[in-house]
Short mmCIF file of C-alpha atoms and ligand atoms in Angstrom, two decimals:
data_model
loop_
_atom_site.label_atom_id
_atom_site.label_comp_id
_atom_site.label_asym_id
_atom_site.label_seq_id
_atom_site.Cartn_x
_atom_site.Cartn_y
_atom_site.Cartn_z
CA UNK A 1 89.47 105.49 55.69
CA UNK A 2 88.16 104.91 52.19
CA UNK A 3 89.36 101.36 51.78
CA UNK A 4 86.66 98.70 52.23
CA UNK A 5 89.45 96.10 52.42
CA UNK A 6 89.55 96.55 56.23
CA UNK A 7 85.87 96.73 57.10
CA UNK A 8 84.86 94.06 59.60
CA UNK A 9 88.35 92.50 59.58
CA UNK A 10 90.49 91.18 62.35
CA UNK A 11 93.61 89.07 62.79
CA UNK A 12 92.34 85.66 61.62
CA UNK A 13 91.01 87.15 58.37
CA UNK A 14 94.45 87.33 56.77
CA UNK A 15 97.73 85.63 56.01
CA UNK A 16 100.95 87.51 55.27
CA UNK A 17 102.42 87.02 51.79
CA UNK A 18 106.05 85.87 52.36
CA UNK A 19 108.72 88.16 50.87
CA UNK A 20 112.24 87.31 49.73
CA UNK A 21 114.31 86.80 52.87
CA UNK A 22 117.50 88.80 53.47
CA UNK A 23 118.21 88.03 57.09
CA UNK A 24 121.15 85.72 57.90
CA UNK A 25 120.21 85.22 61.51
CA UNK A 26 116.69 85.67 62.80
CA UNK A 27 117.98 86.08 66.34
CA UNK A 28 119.79 89.29 65.32
CA UNK A 29 116.62 90.95 64.06
CA UNK A 30 115.82 94.12 66.04
CA UNK A 31 112.28 94.52 67.32
CA UNK A 32 112.77 98.03 68.71
CA UNK A 33 109.67 100.20 68.43
CA UNK A 34 108.29 103.46 69.84
CA UNK A 35 106.05 103.28 72.91
CA UNK A 36 105.42 107.04 73.12
CA UNK A 37 106.92 110.04 71.41
CA UNK A 38 109.89 109.82 73.81
CA UNK A 39 110.18 106.17 74.93
CA UNK A 40 111.31 103.17 72.87
CA UNK A 41 111.04 99.47 73.77
CA UNK A 42 113.34 96.73 72.46
CA UNK A 43 110.42 94.30 72.72
CA UNK A 44 107.18 96.03 71.62
CA UNK A 45 105.03 94.33 74.26
CA UNK A 46 103.17 96.02 77.12
CA UNK A 47 101.45 94.09 79.92
CA UNK A 48 97.87 95.18 80.57
CA UNK A 49 96.79 97.39 83.47
CA UNK A 50 94.70 94.61 84.99
CA UNK A 51 94.74 93.24 88.53
CA UNK A 52 95.29 89.66 87.32
CA UNK A 53 98.08 90.70 84.93
CA UNK A 54 100.36 93.50 86.13
CA UNK A 55 101.62 93.97 89.67
CA UNK A 56 105.19 94.57 90.78
CA UNK A 57 106.65 91.24 89.64
CA UNK A 58 105.14 91.43 86.16
CA UNK A 59 106.22 95.07 85.70
CA UNK A 60 109.74 94.20 86.82
CA UNK A 61 110.04 91.21 84.46
CA UNK A 62 108.45 93.02 81.51
CA UNK A 63 111.03 95.80 81.74
CA UNK A 64 113.90 93.33 82.21
CA UNK A 65 112.79 91.56 79.02
CA UNK A 66 112.64 94.82 77.02
CA UNK A 67 108.89 95.45 77.31
CA UNK A 68 106.87 97.47 79.81
CA UNK A 69 104.33 96.79 82.55
CA UNK A 70 101.43 99.08 83.41
CA UNK A 71 100.58 98.68 87.09
CA UNK A 72 96.80 98.55 87.51
CA UNK A 73 94.88 101.06 89.63
CA UNK A 74 92.47 98.78 91.51
CA UNK A 75 94.34 99.50 94.73
CA UNK A 76 95.09 102.42 97.02
CA UNK A 77 97.41 105.19 95.85
CA UNK A 78 99.85 104.17 98.58
CA UNK A 79 100.03 100.55 97.41
CA UNK A 80 100.37 101.49 93.74
CA UNK A 81 103.16 103.93 94.60
CA UNK A 82 104.88 101.18 96.63
CA UNK A 83 104.89 98.94 93.54
CA UNK A 84 106.27 101.66 91.27
CA UNK A 85 108.97 102.50 93.81
CA UNK A 86 109.91 98.85 94.09
CA UNK A 87 110.32 98.46 90.30
CA UNK A 88 112.38 101.65 90.07
CA UNK A 89 114.61 100.37 92.86
CA UNK A 90 115.05 96.81 91.61
CA UNK A 91 117.90 95.82 89.32
CA UNK A 92 119.05 99.41 89.08
CA UNK A 93 122.78 99.99 88.65
CA UNK A 94 122.63 102.44 91.56
CA UNK A 95 119.77 102.09 94.04
CA UNK A 96 119.14 105.74 94.86
CA UNK A 97 116.97 105.44 97.93
CA UNK A 98 117.97 102.12 99.48
CA UNK A 99 115.67 100.66 102.09
CA UNK A 100 116.94 101.19 105.65
CA UNK A 101 116.01 100.10 109.15
CA UNK A 102 117.20 101.85 112.32
CA UNK A 103 119.39 100.30 114.99
CA UNK A 104 117.20 98.82 117.69
CA UNK A 105 114.93 97.01 115.19
CA UNK A 106 114.54 93.37 116.15
CA UNK A 107 115.88 90.59 113.92
CA UNK A 108 112.32 89.25 113.58
CA UNK A 109 111.08 92.59 112.23
CA UNK A 110 114.09 92.82 109.89
CA UNK A 111 113.36 89.36 108.44
CA UNK A 112 109.72 90.31 107.79
CA UNK A 113 110.84 93.61 106.21
CA UNK A 114 113.32 91.85 103.90
CA UNK A 115 110.65 89.35 102.83
CA UNK A 116 108.06 92.05 102.19
CA UNK A 117 110.42 94.01 99.96
CA UNK A 118 112.16 90.97 98.49
CA UNK A 119 115.68 92.16 99.37
CA UNK A 120 118.70 90.23 100.56
CA UNK A 121 120.47 92.98 102.50
CA UNK A 122 119.26 95.88 104.61
CA UNK A 123 121.20 99.06 105.36
CA UNK A 124 121.04 99.85 109.07
CA UNK A 125 120.94 103.54 110.02
CA UNK A 126 121.96 104.95 113.40
CA UNK A 127 118.43 106.06 114.36
CA UNK A 128 115.03 106.28 112.61
CA UNK A 129 115.32 108.39 109.39
CA UNK A 130 118.82 109.64 110.35
CA UNK A 131 120.14 108.53 106.94
CA UNK A 132 123.50 107.84 108.64
CA UNK A 133 124.92 104.39 107.96
CA UNK A 134 125.65 102.14 110.96
CA UNK A 135 126.10 98.81 109.14
CA UNK A 136 124.56 96.22 106.82
CA UNK A 137 122.45 93.23 107.76
CA UNK A 138 122.65 90.67 104.98
CA UNK A 139 121.07 87.21 104.66
CA UNK A 140 124.17 85.49 105.92
CA UNK A 141 124.17 87.61 109.13
CA UNK A 142 120.69 86.46 110.09
CA UNK A 143 120.61 83.65 112.66
CA UNK A 144 118.97 80.40 111.46
CA UNK A 145 116.85 79.79 114.52
CA UNK A 146 114.02 81.88 115.99
CA UNK A 147 115.64 82.15 119.42
CA UNK A 148 117.28 85.48 118.59
CA UNK A 149 114.32 87.06 116.79
CA UNK A 150 113.83 89.61 119.60
CA UNK A 151 117.49 90.72 119.62
CA UNK A 152 118.44 94.00 117.90
CA UNK A 153 119.90 94.07 114.38
CA UNK A 154 123.15 95.69 115.59
CA UNK A 155 124.01 92.46 117.39
CA UNK A 156 124.30 90.70 114.01
CA UNK A 157 124.99 93.31 111.32
CA UNK A 158 128.41 93.96 109.80
CA UNK A 159 129.30 97.35 111.35
CA UNK A 160 130.44 100.27 109.20
CA UNK A 161 134.04 99.92 110.43
CA UNK A 162 134.26 96.52 108.73
CA UNK A 163 132.39 97.51 105.55
CA UNK A 164 133.70 98.57 102.15
CA UNK A 165 131.93 101.73 101.03
CA UNK A 166 132.49 104.47 98.46
CA UNK A 167 131.77 108.16 97.97
CA UNK A 168 128.54 108.92 96.04
CA UNK A 169 130.17 109.59 92.65
CA UNK A 170 131.23 106.29 91.13
CA UNK A 171 131.13 104.83 87.61
CA UNK A 172 129.48 101.41 87.20
CA UNK A 173 132.78 99.94 85.91
CA UNK A 174 134.63 101.15 89.02
CA UNK A 175 131.91 99.69 91.25
CA UNK A 176 132.20 96.37 89.39
CA UNK A 177 135.95 96.33 89.98
CA UNK A 178 135.61 96.99 93.71
CA UNK A 179 132.84 94.41 94.14
CA UNK A 180 135.00 91.80 92.40
CA UNK A 181 138.34 92.66 94.03
CA UNK A 182 136.93 92.82 97.56
CA UNK A 183 134.65 89.81 96.88
CA UNK A 184 131.66 91.69 98.28
CA UNK A 185 127.97 91.69 97.36
CA UNK A 186 127.05 95.28 98.28
CA UNK A 187 128.74 98.65 98.09
CA UNK A 188 127.01 101.45 100.01
CA UNK A 189 127.61 104.98 98.72
CA UNK A 190 128.14 107.45 101.59
CA UNK A 191 129.78 110.84 102.18
CA UNK A 192 132.39 111.77 104.85
CA UNK A 193 129.71 112.09 107.50
CA UNK A 194 128.45 108.59 106.58
CA UNK A 195 125.22 109.93 105.07
CA UNK A 196 123.67 107.30 102.76
CA UNK A 197 123.47 108.29 99.05
CA UNK A 198 122.89 104.95 97.38
CA UNK A 199 123.68 101.27 97.14
CA UNK A 200 125.24 99.17 94.40
CA UNK A 201 124.79 95.42 94.44
CA UNK A 202 126.71 92.76 92.53
CA UNK A 203 123.52 90.88 91.73
CA UNK A 204 121.92 93.86 89.97
CA UNK A 205 125.03 94.67 87.95
CA UNK A 206 125.34 91.06 86.72
CA UNK A 207 121.64 90.92 86.00
CA UNK A 208 121.72 94.03 83.82
CA UNK A 209 124.81 92.85 81.98
CA UNK A 210 122.97 89.73 80.92
CA UNK A 211 120.04 91.83 79.66
CA UNK A 212 121.34 94.67 77.50
CA UNK A 213 117.87 94.98 75.93
CA UNK A 214 116.12 95.76 79.24
CA UNK A 215 113.90 98.87 79.25
CA UNK A 216 115.74 101.48 81.31
CA UNK A 217 115.53 105.20 82.04
CA UNK A 218 118.44 107.63 81.76
CA UNK A 219 119.64 106.70 85.25
CA UNK A 220 119.72 102.98 84.42
CA UNK A 221 116.53 102.17 86.37
CA UNK A 222 113.82 99.91 84.94
CA UNK A 223 110.92 101.60 83.14
CA UNK A 224 107.47 101.29 84.64
CA UNK A 225 104.04 102.73 83.84
CA UNK A 226 100.90 103.03 85.96
CA UNK A 227 97.19 103.50 85.31
CA UNK A 228 95.33 106.42 86.89
CA UNK A 229 91.82 106.52 85.36
CA UNK A 230 90.03 109.83 84.84
CA UNK A 231 87.88 110.33 87.92
CA UNK A 232 88.02 110.50 91.71
CA UNK A 233 91.52 110.64 93.12
CA UNK A 234 93.27 110.44 89.73
CA UNK A 235 95.16 113.74 90.01
CA UNK A 236 96.50 112.92 93.47
CA UNK A 237 97.36 109.42 92.18
CA UNK A 238 99.16 110.91 89.18
CA UNK A 239 101.26 113.31 91.22
CA UNK A 240 102.22 110.68 93.82
CA UNK A 241 103.22 108.26 91.03
CA UNK A 242 105.30 110.93 89.32
CA UNK A 243 107.04 111.67 92.63
CA UNK A 244 107.82 107.95 92.90
CA UNK A 245 109.52 108.09 89.48
CA UNK A 246 106.91 106.50 87.20
CA UNK A 247 107.93 106.85 83.53
CA UNK A 248 104.53 106.96 81.98
CA UNK A 249 100.92 107.44 83.09
CA UNK A 250 97.96 105.70 81.50
CA UNK A 251 94.50 107.27 81.51
CA UNK A 252 92.54 104.08 81.04
CA UNK A 253 88.83 104.45 80.52
CA UNK A 254 86.49 102.24 78.53
CA UNK A 255 85.33 105.06 76.23
CA UNK A 256 88.35 107.29 75.64
CA UNK A 257 86.64 109.36 72.95
CA UNK A 258 84.79 111.48 75.50
CA UNK A 259 84.78 114.84 77.24
CA UNK A 260 85.79 113.10 80.50
CA UNK A 261 89.04 112.14 78.78
CA UNK A 262 89.69 115.64 77.41
CA UNK A 263 89.20 117.15 80.87
CA UNK A 264 91.37 114.52 82.52
CA UNK A 265 94.26 115.08 80.07
CA UNK A 266 94.04 118.84 80.57
CA UNK A 267 94.10 118.47 84.35
CA UNK A 268 97.03 116.03 84.33
CA UNK A 269 99.01 118.34 82.05
CA UNK A 270 98.24 121.30 84.30
CA UNK A 271 98.80 119.66 87.67
CA UNK A 272 101.50 117.10 87.00
CA UNK A 273 103.45 118.62 84.12
CA UNK A 274 105.65 116.89 81.66
CA UNK A 275 105.04 113.15 81.90
CA UNK A 276 104.45 110.72 79.02
CA UNK A 277 100.69 110.17 78.83
CA UNK A 278 99.10 107.11 77.20
CA UNK A 279 95.35 107.45 76.74
CA UNK A 280 92.52 105.22 75.63
CA UNK A 281 90.69 103.26 74.67
CA UNK A 282 89.43 104.35 71.28
CA UNK A 283 88.75 102.33 68.14
CA UNK A 284 87.87 104.83 65.38
CA UNK A 285 89.68 107.43 63.30
CA UNK A 286 87.64 110.18 64.99
CA UNK A 287 88.64 108.83 68.41
CA UNK A 288 92.32 108.75 67.49
CA UNK A 289 92.26 112.29 66.05
CA UNK A 290 90.49 113.48 69.17
CA UNK A 291 93.24 112.07 71.42
CA UNK A 292 95.97 113.48 69.17
CA UNK A 293 94.34 116.91 69.38
CA UNK A 294 94.17 116.84 73.18
CA UNK A 295 97.92 116.20 73.15
CA UNK A 296 98.48 112.60 74.29
CA UNK A 297 101.82 110.80 73.79
CA UNK A 298 100.38 107.43 72.73
CA UNK A 299 96.91 106.17 71.82
CA UNK A 300 95.56 102.91 73.21
CA UNK A 301 93.30 101.23 70.66
CA UNK A 302 90.75 98.48 71.27
CA UNK A 303 87.09 98.46 72.25
CA UNK A 304 85.86 95.03 73.18
CA UNK A 305 88.36 92.56 71.65
CA UNK A 306 89.80 91.45 75.02
CA UNK A 307 89.34 87.96 76.37
CA UNK A 308 87.79 89.22 79.62
CA UNK A 309 85.54 91.76 77.82
CA UNK A 310 81.79 91.63 77.43
CA UNK A 311 81.38 95.15 76.01
CA UNK A 312 80.49 93.99 72.49
CA UNK A 313 78.15 91.30 73.76
CA UNK A 314 76.33 93.65 76.11
CA UNK A 315 76.31 96.94 74.17
CA UNK A 316 77.12 96.05 70.53
CA UNK A 317 79.80 98.77 70.65
CA UNK A 318 83.21 98.03 69.17
CA UNK A 319 85.30 97.79 66.02
CA UNK A 320 87.03 94.56 64.89
CA UNK A 321 90.56 94.97 66.19
CA UNK A 322 92.61 94.94 62.97
CA UNK A 323 90.19 97.39 61.36
CA UNK A 324 90.47 99.60 64.46
CA UNK A 325 94.28 99.53 64.31
CA UNK A 326 94.32 100.43 60.62
CA UNK A 327 91.64 103.08 60.93
CA UNK A 328 93.34 104.83 63.83
CA UNK A 329 96.75 104.66 62.14
CA UNK A 330 95.33 106.23 58.97
CA UNK A 331 93.99 109.07 61.12
CA UNK A 332 97.25 109.93 62.91
CA UNK A 333 99.91 108.03 60.91
CA UNK A 334 103.23 108.17 62.79
CA UNK A 335 102.46 111.46 64.59
CA UNK A 336 101.35 109.59 67.73
CA UNK A 337 102.28 105.93 68.39
CA UNK A 338 99.42 103.44 68.65
CA UNK A 339 99.25 100.69 71.27
CA UNK A 340 97.01 97.86 70.03
CA UNK A 341 95.20 96.65 73.14
CA UNK A 342 93.49 93.28 73.44
CA UNK A 343 92.32 90.42 71.25
CA UNK A 344 95.70 88.77 70.65
CA UNK A 345 95.21 84.99 70.66
CA UNK A 346 98.27 83.88 68.69
CA UNK A 347 101.74 85.40 68.32
CA UNK A 348 101.08 86.13 64.62
CA UNK A 349 98.36 88.59 65.69
CA UNK A 350 101.07 90.76 67.25
CA UNK A 351 102.97 90.95 63.97
CA UNK A 352 99.78 91.78 62.03
CA UNK A 353 98.95 94.54 64.54
CA UNK A 354 102.45 96.02 64.19
CA UNK A 355 102.56 96.08 60.38
CA UNK A 356 99.03 97.49 60.07
CA UNK A 357 99.56 100.47 62.38
CA UNK A 358 100.43 99.64 65.99
CA UNK A 359 103.85 100.56 67.38
CA UNK A 360 103.44 98.31 70.41
CA UNK A 361 100.90 95.72 71.55
CA UNK A 362 99.25 95.40 74.96
CA UNK A 363 98.55 91.89 76.21
CA UNK A 364 96.28 90.72 78.99
CA UNK A 365 95.30 87.06 78.80
CA UNK A 366 98.45 85.93 76.91
CA UNK A 367 100.53 87.01 79.94
CA UNK A 368 98.03 85.84 82.58
CA UNK A 369 98.36 82.48 84.33
CA UNK A 370 102.11 83.04 84.74
CA UNK A 371 104.30 83.08 87.84
CA UNK A 372 104.63 86.84 87.51
CA UNK A 373 100.90 87.64 87.21
CA UNK A 374 99.19 88.41 90.54
CA UNK A 375 97.09 85.67 92.16
CA UNK A 376 97.47 82.11 93.35
CA UNK A 377 97.90 78.93 91.34
CA UNK A 378 94.84 76.72 91.90
CA UNK A 379 94.94 72.97 91.34
CA UNK A 380 91.74 71.37 90.06
CA UNK A 381 91.06 68.54 92.54
CA UNK A 382 89.65 66.29 89.80
CA UNK A 383 91.91 66.82 86.78
CA UNK A 384 94.94 68.08 88.78
CA UNK A 385 95.34 70.78 86.13
CA UNK A 386 96.92 73.96 87.47
CA UNK A 387 95.13 77.24 86.79
CA UNK A 388 95.06 80.93 87.65
CA UNK A 389 92.29 83.51 87.52
CA UNK A 390 92.08 86.11 84.74
CA UNK A 391 89.32 88.69 84.73
CA UNK A 392 88.13 91.87 83.05
CA UNK A 393 88.53 94.95 85.20
CA UNK A 394 84.80 95.62 85.12
CA UNK A 395 83.93 92.04 86.05
CA UNK A 396 81.89 91.90 89.28
CA UNK A 397 84.78 90.09 90.99
CA UNK A 398 87.36 92.77 90.10
CA UNK A 399 85.03 95.64 91.01
CA UNK A 400 84.12 94.03 94.32
CA UNK A 401 87.70 93.27 95.27
CA UNK A 402 88.99 96.73 94.44
CA UNK A 403 86.31 98.27 96.66
CA UNK A 404 86.21 95.63 99.38
CA UNK A 405 86.79 97.28 102.73
CA UNK A 406 86.14 100.73 101.24
CA UNK A 407 84.64 102.97 103.91
CA UNK A 408 82.45 104.68 101.38
CA UNK A 409 79.38 102.46 101.07
CA UNK A 410 77.92 104.85 98.47
CA UNK A 411 80.93 104.30 96.24
CA UNK A 412 80.43 100.55 96.45
CA UNK A 413 76.76 100.86 95.61
CA UNK A 414 77.35 103.18 92.67
CA UNK A 415 80.07 100.89 91.31
CA UNK A 416 77.51 98.12 91.04
CA UNK A 417 74.86 100.36 89.48
CA UNK A 418 76.43 99.89 86.05
CA UNK A 419 76.09 96.27 84.96
CA UNK A 420 79.34 94.39 84.35
CA UNK A 421 81.09 94.52 80.98
CA UNK A 422 83.80 92.10 81.98
CA UNK A 423 84.02 88.50 83.09
CA UNK A 424 86.26 86.23 85.13
CA UNK A 425 87.74 83.06 83.64
CA UNK A 426 90.28 80.42 84.66
CA UNK A 427 93.39 80.13 82.50
CA UNK A 428 95.95 77.31 82.50
CA UNK A 429 99.06 77.93 84.62
CA UNK A 430 101.93 78.68 82.21
CA UNK A 431 105.09 78.94 84.31
CA UNK A 432 107.28 82.00 83.96
CA UNK A 433 106.31 84.88 81.69
CA UNK A 434 109.97 84.97 80.62
CA UNK A 435 109.40 81.92 78.43
CA UNK A 436 106.15 83.37 77.03
CA UNK A 437 108.02 86.56 76.09
CA UNK A 438 110.93 84.54 74.66
CA UNK A 439 108.50 82.68 72.41
CA UNK A 440 106.81 85.93 71.29
CA UNK A 441 110.22 87.51 70.57
CA UNK A 442 111.30 84.50 68.47
CA UNK A 443 108.03 84.39 66.49
CA UNK A 444 108.15 88.14 65.84
CA UNK A 445 111.73 87.86 64.59
CA UNK A 446 110.72 85.03 62.26
CA UNK A 447 107.76 87.05 61.00
CA UNK A 448 110.06 90.00 60.20
CA UNK A 449 112.33 87.61 58.34
CA UNK A 450 109.35 86.36 56.24
CA UNK A 451 108.65 90.04 55.54
CA UNK A 452 112.10 90.22 53.92
CA UNK A 453 113.59 92.72 56.39
CA UNK A 454 116.27 92.87 59.06
CA UNK A 455 114.32 94.84 61.63
CA UNK A 456 110.74 95.45 62.69
CA UNK A 457 111.26 99.15 61.98
CA UNK A 458 112.19 98.40 58.34
CA UNK A 459 109.29 95.97 57.96
CA UNK A 460 106.85 98.57 59.29
CA UNK A 461 108.27 101.29 57.07
CA UNK A 462 107.87 99.10 53.98
CA UNK A 463 104.44 97.64 54.73
CA UNK A 464 102.57 100.26 56.70
CA UNK A 465 101.77 102.69 53.82
CA UNK A 466 99.62 99.93 52.28
CA UNK A 467 99.47 96.58 54.12
CA UNK A 468 96.73 95.35 51.76
CA UNK A 469 99.48 94.66 49.19
CA UNK A 470 101.00 92.14 51.60
CA UNK A 471 97.89 90.60 53.13
CA UNK A 472 95.85 87.76 51.67
CA UNK A 473 92.16 87.74 52.69
CA UNK A 474 91.09 84.22 53.62
CA UNK A 475 88.16 82.18 52.39
CA UNK A 476 86.53 79.87 54.92
CA UNK A 477 88.48 76.94 53.44
CA UNK A 478 91.83 78.76 53.52
CA UNK A 479 91.07 79.95 57.05
CA UNK A 480 90.53 76.30 58.05
CA UNK A 481 93.71 75.23 56.26
CA UNK A 482 95.66 77.94 58.08
CA UNK A 483 94.30 78.08 61.57
CA UNK A 484 92.40 74.89 62.38
CA UNK A 485 94.59 72.12 63.79
P1 XMP T 501 93.40 90.47 76.19
O1 XMP T 501 92.64 89.98 74.99
O2 XMP T 501 94.85 90.63 75.91
O3 XMP T 501 92.81 91.92 76.47
O4 XMP T 501 93.13 89.66 77.39
C1 XMP T 501 93.29 92.78 77.48
C2 XMP T 501 92.51 94.08 77.46
O5 XMP T 501 91.14 93.89 77.75
C3 XMP T 501 90.58 95.14 78.17
N1 XMP T 501 89.75 94.94 79.35
C4 XMP T 501 88.40 95.00 79.38
N2 XMP T 501 87.50 95.28 78.40
N3 XMP T 501 85.73 94.97 79.94
C5 XMP T 501 86.15 95.29 78.69
O6 XMP T 501 85.34 95.54 77.80
C6 XMP T 501 86.58 94.69 80.98
O7 XMP T 501 86.16 94.39 82.09
C7 XMP T 501 87.98 94.71 80.67
N4 XMP T 501 89.08 94.51 81.43
C8 XMP T 501 90.14 94.65 80.60
C9 XMP T 501 91.76 96.05 78.47
O8 XMP T 501 91.84 97.00 77.43
C10 XMP T 501 92.93 95.09 78.49
O9 XMP T 501 94.16 95.69 78.24
#
């Protein structure tokens, strides 16, 4: 990159020069943008692969709102797979592998099972793993008192003879008609021998209708990504996640411009095959070219800008985030999409990232402290302010928790050999992430309108060849006028 305009610059160093507006309604402005070479998001926001940001609930909501969640890897393969499976199953037009319990299960066990998986109706099969439908136990079949908790589910379920069901091939419109006409909540899909092929629920169909912008795969299931790292069990993790239907894998290491990364990408390609692969983090043109050459599908950019990061403070390594975004874009242009990761403090930063090179933006702290982020809401006993924990993934707390209970004492010891480059902080409780994302969507649409375009794609196409034409560098006084309130 020859242009000194970008050196040492980040989001607060600029304002955007307003262009003549052409949009009649800001709410109609499309924000669609590429996540990888094959996947597009209607809202170009990705929730970070951090244990205080993205678990099942966050991933589910991100996809429903048109973004994407990356489930973190600070947990066992089994638990991570469970979360991916749960997102793929939720709000899908057709639930392909519905959860079942066998006849003979007690009502108490069934209630616990429904709570654990957050479902309102359980298919009951004739015997364990038979896959043959015997009936459905829904919320309204469950007795209110505990007296019957030891009795078997078949004493309360609606038996197959009284159920409406359908053969496996059915269009969504036909399913909608049946659900409405019969006034039922669930339609199991079975063959002549009552073998279970799927389940359609009224709730999921209505939900998807209200969210045409949700991020979905070809089968109408929500999109979800998961982090795998580049060491240890990462290949086994990758193949189990792919089996569970993950749409995208993320090789997330602090220094992505490294031979460890090249080897990891090669191994994933060899062992797991054709799956969208997001890799990072890098922050230089050489790093971006390197990842493009090893054949990744998207490049995650950002070394040290994150709110929970201490990398720059402890090692002096890093590139100011807007410079990093521009530099990496100039290296690969539109050949590989860039995900700008970390450092977003205000919604305007997202727009600046997108018009300077990023195709999507990954957020950690802006989505933390919400109902959907993992962790409990804590109330300060003095101020009564509600808070949640947010922490870097290399903070001592995150490292300790991910390894707590690990049998391998050596692993624990070696994890603490490297001093922390992350920290834990408390963030204010913000309510649902849906309103945070709604605000971001609205501000992005307004920003595109100030850019004089009707879609983010058009704004990017116009500005990205030379954003310096549209950006005004700020003096200290103009910075104060703009950003100090
Ligand atoms: P924000 O600013 O959105 O940043 O909270 C989220 C990003 O921060 C990165 N991250 C870390 N960086 N040490 C670091 O240097 C850490 O412990 C750490 N944990 C997360 C990560 O890229 C994330 O998406």
